[in-house]
Short mmCIF file of N, CA and C in Angstrom, two decimals:
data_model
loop_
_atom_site.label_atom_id
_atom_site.label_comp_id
_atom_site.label_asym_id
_atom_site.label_seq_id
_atom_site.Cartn_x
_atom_site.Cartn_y
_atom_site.Cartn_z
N UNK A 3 -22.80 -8.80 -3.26
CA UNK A 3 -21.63 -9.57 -3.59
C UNK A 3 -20.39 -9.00 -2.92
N UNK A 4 -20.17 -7.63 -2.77
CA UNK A 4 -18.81 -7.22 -2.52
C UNK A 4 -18.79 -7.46 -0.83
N UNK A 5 -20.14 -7.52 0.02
CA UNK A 5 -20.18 -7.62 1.20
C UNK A 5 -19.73 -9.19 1.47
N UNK A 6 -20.07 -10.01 0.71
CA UNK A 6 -19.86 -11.46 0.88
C UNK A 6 -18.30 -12.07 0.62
N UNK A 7 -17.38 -10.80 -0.34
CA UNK A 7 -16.23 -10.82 -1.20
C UNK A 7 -15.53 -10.36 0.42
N UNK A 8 -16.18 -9.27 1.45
CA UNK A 8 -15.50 -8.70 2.81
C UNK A 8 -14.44 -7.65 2.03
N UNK A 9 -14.14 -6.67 2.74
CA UNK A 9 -13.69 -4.81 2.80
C UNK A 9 -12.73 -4.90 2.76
N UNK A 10 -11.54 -6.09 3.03
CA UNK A 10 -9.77 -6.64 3.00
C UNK A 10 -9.10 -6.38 1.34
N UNK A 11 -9.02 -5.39 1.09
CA UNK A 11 -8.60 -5.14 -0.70
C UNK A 11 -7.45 -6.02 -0.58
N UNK A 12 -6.67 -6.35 0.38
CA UNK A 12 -5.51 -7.29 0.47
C UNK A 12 -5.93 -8.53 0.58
N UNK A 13 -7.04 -9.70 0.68
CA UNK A 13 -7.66 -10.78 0.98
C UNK A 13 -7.20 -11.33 0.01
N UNK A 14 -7.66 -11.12 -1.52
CA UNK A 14 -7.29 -12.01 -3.00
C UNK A 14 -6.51 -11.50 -3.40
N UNK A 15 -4.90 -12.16 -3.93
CA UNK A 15 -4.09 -11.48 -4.58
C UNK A 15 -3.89 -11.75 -6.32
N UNK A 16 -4.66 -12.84 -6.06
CA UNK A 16 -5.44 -13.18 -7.95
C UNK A 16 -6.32 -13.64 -8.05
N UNK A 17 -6.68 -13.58 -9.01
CA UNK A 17 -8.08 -13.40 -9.36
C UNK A 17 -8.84 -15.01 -9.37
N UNK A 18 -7.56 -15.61 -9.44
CA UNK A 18 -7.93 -16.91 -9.06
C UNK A 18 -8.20 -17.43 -7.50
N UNK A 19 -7.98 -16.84 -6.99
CA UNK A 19 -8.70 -17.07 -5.14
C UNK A 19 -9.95 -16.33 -5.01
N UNK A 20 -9.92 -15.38 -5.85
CA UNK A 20 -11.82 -14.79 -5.62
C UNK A 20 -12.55 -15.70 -6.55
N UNK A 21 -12.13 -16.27 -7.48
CA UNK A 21 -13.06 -17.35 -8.28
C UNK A 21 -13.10 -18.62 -7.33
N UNK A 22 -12.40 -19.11 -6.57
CA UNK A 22 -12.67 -20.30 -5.89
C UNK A 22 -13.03 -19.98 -5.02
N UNK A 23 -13.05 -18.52 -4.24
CA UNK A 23 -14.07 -18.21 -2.91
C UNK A 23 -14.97 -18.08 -3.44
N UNK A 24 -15.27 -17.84 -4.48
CA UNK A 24 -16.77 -17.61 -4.87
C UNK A 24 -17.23 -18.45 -5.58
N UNK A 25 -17.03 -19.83 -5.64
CA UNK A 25 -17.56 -21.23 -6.12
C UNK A 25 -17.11 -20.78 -7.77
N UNK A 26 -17.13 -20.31 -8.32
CA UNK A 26 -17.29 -20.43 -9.89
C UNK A 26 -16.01 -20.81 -10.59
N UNK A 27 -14.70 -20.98 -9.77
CA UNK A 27 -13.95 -21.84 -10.86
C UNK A 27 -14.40 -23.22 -10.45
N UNK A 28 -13.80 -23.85 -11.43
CA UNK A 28 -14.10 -25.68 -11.97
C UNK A 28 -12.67 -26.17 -10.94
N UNK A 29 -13.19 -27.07 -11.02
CA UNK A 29 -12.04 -28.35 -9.89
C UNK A 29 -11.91 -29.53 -11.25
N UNK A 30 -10.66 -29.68 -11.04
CA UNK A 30 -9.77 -30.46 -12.32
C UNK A 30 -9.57 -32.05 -11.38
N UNK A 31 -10.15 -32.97 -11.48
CA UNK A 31 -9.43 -34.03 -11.07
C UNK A 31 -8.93 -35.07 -11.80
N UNK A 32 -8.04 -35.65 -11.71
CA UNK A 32 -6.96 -36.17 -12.70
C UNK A 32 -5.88 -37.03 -12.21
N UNK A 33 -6.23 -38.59 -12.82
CA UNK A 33 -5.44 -39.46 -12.96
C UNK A 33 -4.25 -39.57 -13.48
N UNK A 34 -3.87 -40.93 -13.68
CA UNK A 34 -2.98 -40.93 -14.82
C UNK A 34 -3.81 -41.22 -16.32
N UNK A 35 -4.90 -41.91 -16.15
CA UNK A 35 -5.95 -41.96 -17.88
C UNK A 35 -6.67 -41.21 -17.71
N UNK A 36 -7.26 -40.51 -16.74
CA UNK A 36 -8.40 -39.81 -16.68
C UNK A 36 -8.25 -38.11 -16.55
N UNK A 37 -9.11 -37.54 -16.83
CA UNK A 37 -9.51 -36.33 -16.21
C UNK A 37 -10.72 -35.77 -16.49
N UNK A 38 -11.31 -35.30 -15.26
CA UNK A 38 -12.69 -34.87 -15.44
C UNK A 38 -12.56 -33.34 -14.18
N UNK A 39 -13.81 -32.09 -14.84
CA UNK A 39 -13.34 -31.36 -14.37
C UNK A 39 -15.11 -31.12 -14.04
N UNK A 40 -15.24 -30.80 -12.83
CA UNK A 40 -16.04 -30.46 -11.77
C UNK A 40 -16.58 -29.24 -11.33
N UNK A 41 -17.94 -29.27 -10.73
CA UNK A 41 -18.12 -27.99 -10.28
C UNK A 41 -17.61 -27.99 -8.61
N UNK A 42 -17.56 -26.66 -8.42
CA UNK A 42 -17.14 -26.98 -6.55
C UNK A 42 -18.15 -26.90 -5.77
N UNK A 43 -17.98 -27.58 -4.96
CA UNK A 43 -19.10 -27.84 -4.26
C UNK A 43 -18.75 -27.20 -2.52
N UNK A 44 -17.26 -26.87 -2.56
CA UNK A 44 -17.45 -26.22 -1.29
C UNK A 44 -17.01 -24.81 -1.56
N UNK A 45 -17.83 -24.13 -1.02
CA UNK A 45 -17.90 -22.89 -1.14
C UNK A 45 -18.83 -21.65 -0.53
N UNK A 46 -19.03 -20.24 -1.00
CA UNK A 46 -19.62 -19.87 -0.65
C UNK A 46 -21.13 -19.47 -1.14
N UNK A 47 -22.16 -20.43 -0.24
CA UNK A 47 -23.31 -20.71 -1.09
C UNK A 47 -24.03 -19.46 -1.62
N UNK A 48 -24.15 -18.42 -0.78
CA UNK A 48 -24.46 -17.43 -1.38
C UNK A 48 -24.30 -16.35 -1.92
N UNK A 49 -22.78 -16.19 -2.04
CA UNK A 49 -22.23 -15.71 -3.04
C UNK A 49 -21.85 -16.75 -4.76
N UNK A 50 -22.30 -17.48 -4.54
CA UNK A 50 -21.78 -18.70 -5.30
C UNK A 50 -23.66 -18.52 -6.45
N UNK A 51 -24.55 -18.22 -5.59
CA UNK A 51 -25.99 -17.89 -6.12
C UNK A 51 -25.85 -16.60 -6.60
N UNK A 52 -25.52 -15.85 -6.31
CA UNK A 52 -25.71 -14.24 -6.51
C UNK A 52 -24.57 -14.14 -7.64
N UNK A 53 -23.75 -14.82 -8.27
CA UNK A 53 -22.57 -14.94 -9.15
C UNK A 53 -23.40 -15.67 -10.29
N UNK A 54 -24.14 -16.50 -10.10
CA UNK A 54 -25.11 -17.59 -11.08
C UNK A 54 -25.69 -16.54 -11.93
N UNK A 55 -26.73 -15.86 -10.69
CA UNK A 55 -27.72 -15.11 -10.90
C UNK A 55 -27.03 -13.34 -12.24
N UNK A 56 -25.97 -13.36 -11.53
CA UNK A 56 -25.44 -11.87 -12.10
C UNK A 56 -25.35 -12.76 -13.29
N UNK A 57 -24.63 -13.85 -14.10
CA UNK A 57 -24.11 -14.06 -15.15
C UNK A 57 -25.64 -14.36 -15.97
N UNK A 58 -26.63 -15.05 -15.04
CA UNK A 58 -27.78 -15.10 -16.08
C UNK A 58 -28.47 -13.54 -16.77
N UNK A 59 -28.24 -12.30 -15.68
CA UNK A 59 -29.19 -11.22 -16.13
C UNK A 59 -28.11 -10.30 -16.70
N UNK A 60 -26.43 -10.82 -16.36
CA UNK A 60 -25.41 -10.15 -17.87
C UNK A 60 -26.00 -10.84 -19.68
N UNK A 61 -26.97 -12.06 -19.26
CA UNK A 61 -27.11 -12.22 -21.15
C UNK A 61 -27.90 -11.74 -21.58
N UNK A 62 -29.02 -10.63 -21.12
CA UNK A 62 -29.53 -9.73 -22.24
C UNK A 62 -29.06 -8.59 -21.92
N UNK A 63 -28.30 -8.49 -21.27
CA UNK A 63 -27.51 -7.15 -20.75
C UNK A 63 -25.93 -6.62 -21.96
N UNK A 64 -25.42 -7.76 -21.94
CA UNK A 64 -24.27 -7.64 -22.25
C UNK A 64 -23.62 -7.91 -23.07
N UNK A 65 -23.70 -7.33 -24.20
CA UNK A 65 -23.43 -8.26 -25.68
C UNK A 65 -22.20 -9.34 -25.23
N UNK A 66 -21.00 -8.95 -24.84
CA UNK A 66 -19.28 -9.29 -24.12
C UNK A 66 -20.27 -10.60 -23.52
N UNK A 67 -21.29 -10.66 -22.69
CA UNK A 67 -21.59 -11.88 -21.74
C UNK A 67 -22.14 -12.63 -23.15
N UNK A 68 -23.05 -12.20 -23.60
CA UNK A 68 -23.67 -13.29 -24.54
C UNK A 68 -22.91 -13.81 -25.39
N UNK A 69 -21.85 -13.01 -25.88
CA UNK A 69 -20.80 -13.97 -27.37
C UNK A 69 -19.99 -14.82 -25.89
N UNK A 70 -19.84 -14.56 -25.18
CA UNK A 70 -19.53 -15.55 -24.16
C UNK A 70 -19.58 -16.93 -23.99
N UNK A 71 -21.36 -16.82 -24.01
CA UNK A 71 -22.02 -17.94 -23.16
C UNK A 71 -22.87 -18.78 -24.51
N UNK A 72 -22.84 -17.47 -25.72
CA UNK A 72 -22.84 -18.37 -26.98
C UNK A 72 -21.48 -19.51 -27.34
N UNK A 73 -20.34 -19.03 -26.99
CA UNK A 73 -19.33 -19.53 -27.36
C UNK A 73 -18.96 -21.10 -26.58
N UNK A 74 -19.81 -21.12 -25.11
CA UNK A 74 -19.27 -22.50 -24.27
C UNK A 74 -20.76 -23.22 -25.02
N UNK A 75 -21.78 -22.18 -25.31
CA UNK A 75 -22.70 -23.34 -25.45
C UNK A 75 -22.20 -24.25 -27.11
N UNK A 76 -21.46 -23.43 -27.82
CA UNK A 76 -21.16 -23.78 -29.02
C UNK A 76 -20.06 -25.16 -28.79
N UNK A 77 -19.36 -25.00 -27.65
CA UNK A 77 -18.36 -26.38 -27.27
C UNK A 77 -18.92 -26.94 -27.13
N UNK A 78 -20.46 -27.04 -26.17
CA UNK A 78 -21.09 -28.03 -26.16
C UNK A 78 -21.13 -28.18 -24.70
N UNK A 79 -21.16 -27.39 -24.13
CA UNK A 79 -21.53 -26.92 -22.71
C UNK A 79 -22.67 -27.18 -21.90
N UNK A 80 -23.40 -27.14 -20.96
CA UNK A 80 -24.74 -27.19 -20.64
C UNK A 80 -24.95 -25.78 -20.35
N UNK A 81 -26.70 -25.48 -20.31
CA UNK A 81 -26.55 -24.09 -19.98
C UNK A 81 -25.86 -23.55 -18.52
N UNK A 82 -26.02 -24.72 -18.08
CA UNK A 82 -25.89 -24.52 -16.42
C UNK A 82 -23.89 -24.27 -16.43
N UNK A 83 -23.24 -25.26 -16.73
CA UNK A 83 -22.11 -24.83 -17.49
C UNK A 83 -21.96 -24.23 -17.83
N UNK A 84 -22.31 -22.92 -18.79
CA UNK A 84 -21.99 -22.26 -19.98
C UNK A 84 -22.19 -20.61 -18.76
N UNK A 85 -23.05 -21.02 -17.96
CA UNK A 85 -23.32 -19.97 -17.05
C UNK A 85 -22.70 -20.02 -15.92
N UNK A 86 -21.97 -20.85 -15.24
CA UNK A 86 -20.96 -21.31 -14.27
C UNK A 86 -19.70 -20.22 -15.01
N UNK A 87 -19.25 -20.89 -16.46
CA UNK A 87 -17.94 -20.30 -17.22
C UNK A 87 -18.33 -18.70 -17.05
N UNK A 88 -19.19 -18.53 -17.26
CA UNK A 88 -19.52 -16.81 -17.52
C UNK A 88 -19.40 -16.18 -16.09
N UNK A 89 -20.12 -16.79 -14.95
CA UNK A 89 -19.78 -16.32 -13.91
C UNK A 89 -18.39 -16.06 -13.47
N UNK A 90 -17.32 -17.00 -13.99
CA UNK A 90 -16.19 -17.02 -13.44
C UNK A 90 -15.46 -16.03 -14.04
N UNK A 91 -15.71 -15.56 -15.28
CA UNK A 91 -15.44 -14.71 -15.92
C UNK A 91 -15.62 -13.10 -15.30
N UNK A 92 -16.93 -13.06 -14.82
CA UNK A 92 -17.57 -12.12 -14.70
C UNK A 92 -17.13 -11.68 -13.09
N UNK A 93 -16.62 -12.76 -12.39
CA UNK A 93 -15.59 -12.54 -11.14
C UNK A 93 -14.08 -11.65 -11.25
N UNK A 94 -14.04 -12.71 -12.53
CA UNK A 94 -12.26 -12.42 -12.74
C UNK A 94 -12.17 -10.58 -12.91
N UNK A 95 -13.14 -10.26 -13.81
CA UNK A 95 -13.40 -8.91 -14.17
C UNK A 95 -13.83 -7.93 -13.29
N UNK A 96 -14.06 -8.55 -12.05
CA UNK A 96 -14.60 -7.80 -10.73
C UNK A 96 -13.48 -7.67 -10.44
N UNK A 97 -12.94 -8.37 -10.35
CA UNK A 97 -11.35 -8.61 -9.35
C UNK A 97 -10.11 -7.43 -10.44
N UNK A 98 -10.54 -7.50 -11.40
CA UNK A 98 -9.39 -6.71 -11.79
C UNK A 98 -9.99 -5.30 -11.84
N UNK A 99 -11.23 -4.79 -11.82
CA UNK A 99 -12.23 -3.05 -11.53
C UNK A 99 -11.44 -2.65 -10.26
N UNK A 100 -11.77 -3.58 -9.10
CA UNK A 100 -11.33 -3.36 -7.75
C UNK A 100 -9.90 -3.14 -7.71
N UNK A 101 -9.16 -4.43 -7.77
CA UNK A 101 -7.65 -4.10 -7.77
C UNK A 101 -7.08 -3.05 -8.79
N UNK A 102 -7.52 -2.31 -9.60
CA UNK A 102 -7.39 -0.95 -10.46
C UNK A 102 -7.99 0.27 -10.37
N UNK A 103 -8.99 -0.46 -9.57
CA UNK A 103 -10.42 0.90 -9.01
C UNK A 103 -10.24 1.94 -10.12
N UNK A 104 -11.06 0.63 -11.14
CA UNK A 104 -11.61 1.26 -12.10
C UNK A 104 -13.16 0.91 -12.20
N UNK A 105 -13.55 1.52 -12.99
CA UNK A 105 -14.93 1.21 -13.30
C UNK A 105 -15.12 0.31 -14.38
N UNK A 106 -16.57 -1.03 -14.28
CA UNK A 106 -16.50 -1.43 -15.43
C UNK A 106 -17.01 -0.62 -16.61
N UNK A 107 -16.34 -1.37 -17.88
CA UNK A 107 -16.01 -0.93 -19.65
C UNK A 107 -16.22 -2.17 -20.25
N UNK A 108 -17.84 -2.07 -20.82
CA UNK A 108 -17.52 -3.26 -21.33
C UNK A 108 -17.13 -3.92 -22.80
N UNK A 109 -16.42 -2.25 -23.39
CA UNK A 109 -15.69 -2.79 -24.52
C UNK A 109 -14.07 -3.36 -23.83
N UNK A 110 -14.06 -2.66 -22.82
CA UNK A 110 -12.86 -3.37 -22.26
C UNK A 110 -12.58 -4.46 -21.71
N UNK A 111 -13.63 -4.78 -20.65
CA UNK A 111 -13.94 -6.11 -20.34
C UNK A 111 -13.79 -7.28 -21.40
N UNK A 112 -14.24 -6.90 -22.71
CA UNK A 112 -14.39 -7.95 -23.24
C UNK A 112 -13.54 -7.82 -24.57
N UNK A 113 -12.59 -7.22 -24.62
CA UNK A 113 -12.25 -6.60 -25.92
C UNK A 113 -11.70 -8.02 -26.59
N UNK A 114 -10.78 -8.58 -25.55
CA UNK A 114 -9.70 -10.09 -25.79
C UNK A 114 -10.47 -10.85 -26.69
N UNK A 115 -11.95 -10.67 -26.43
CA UNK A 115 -12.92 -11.86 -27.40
C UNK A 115 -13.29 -11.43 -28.65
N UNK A 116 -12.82 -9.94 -29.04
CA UNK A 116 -13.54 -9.54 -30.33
C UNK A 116 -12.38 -9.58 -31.61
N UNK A 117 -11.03 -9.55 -30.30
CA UNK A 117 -10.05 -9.53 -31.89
C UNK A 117 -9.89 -10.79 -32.57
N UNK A 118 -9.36 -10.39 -33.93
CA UNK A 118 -9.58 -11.60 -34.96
C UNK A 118 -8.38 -12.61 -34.43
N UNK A 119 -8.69 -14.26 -34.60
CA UNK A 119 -7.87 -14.95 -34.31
C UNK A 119 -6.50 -14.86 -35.34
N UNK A 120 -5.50 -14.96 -34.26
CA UNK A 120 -4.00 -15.54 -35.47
C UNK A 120 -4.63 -16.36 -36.01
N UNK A 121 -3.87 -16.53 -37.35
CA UNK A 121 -3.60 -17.94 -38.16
C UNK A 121 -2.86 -18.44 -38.00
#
């Protein structure tokens, strides 16, 4: 993945351009009545597989991935969906190890999802 991501630490300056180089954010298209939101279809195919693949073998891996991918399937997600969302996730969290050159933590990674909601 990081060979396919290329050695330019200056290339993505958020984390949102390494999710759309790497296929896993959603494409929003939108009318004035409508909106429907999409997978992308242009991209990079095999980093776009190897992002699929990491988010499927983070769910017996990763408690943080599974309350995850429990949580889109609970919206009502498809699995294929629910594993798209996790990938993109699981980008975003690449992107911020690198740009901190830190190592992943995955009480840290995932901490945002464990605290209790406001009321």
């Amino acid at each position: 993945m990081l060979a396919e991501f290329g050695d330019d630490p200056t290339r993505y300056g958020h984390p949102k351009a390494r999710k759309a180089y790497a296929g896993t954010a959603p494409v929003t298209r939108a009318s004035g009545t409508r909106q429907v939101v999409l997978a992308r279809t242009a991209r990079n195919k095999r980093l776009a597989d190897a992002c699929y693949r990491w988010a499927f073998s983070a769910l017996t891996r990763s408690p943080g991935a599974r309350a995850y991918y429990d949580q889109q399937r609970a919206r009502g997600a498809t699995h294929h969906q629910a594993l798209r969302a996790l990938a993109n996730r699981l980008v975003g969290i690449l992107h911020g190890c690198l740009r901190h050159r830190t190592s992943y933590d995955e009480p840290k990674a995932w901490s945002h999802r464990t605290r209790p909601a406001a009321a």
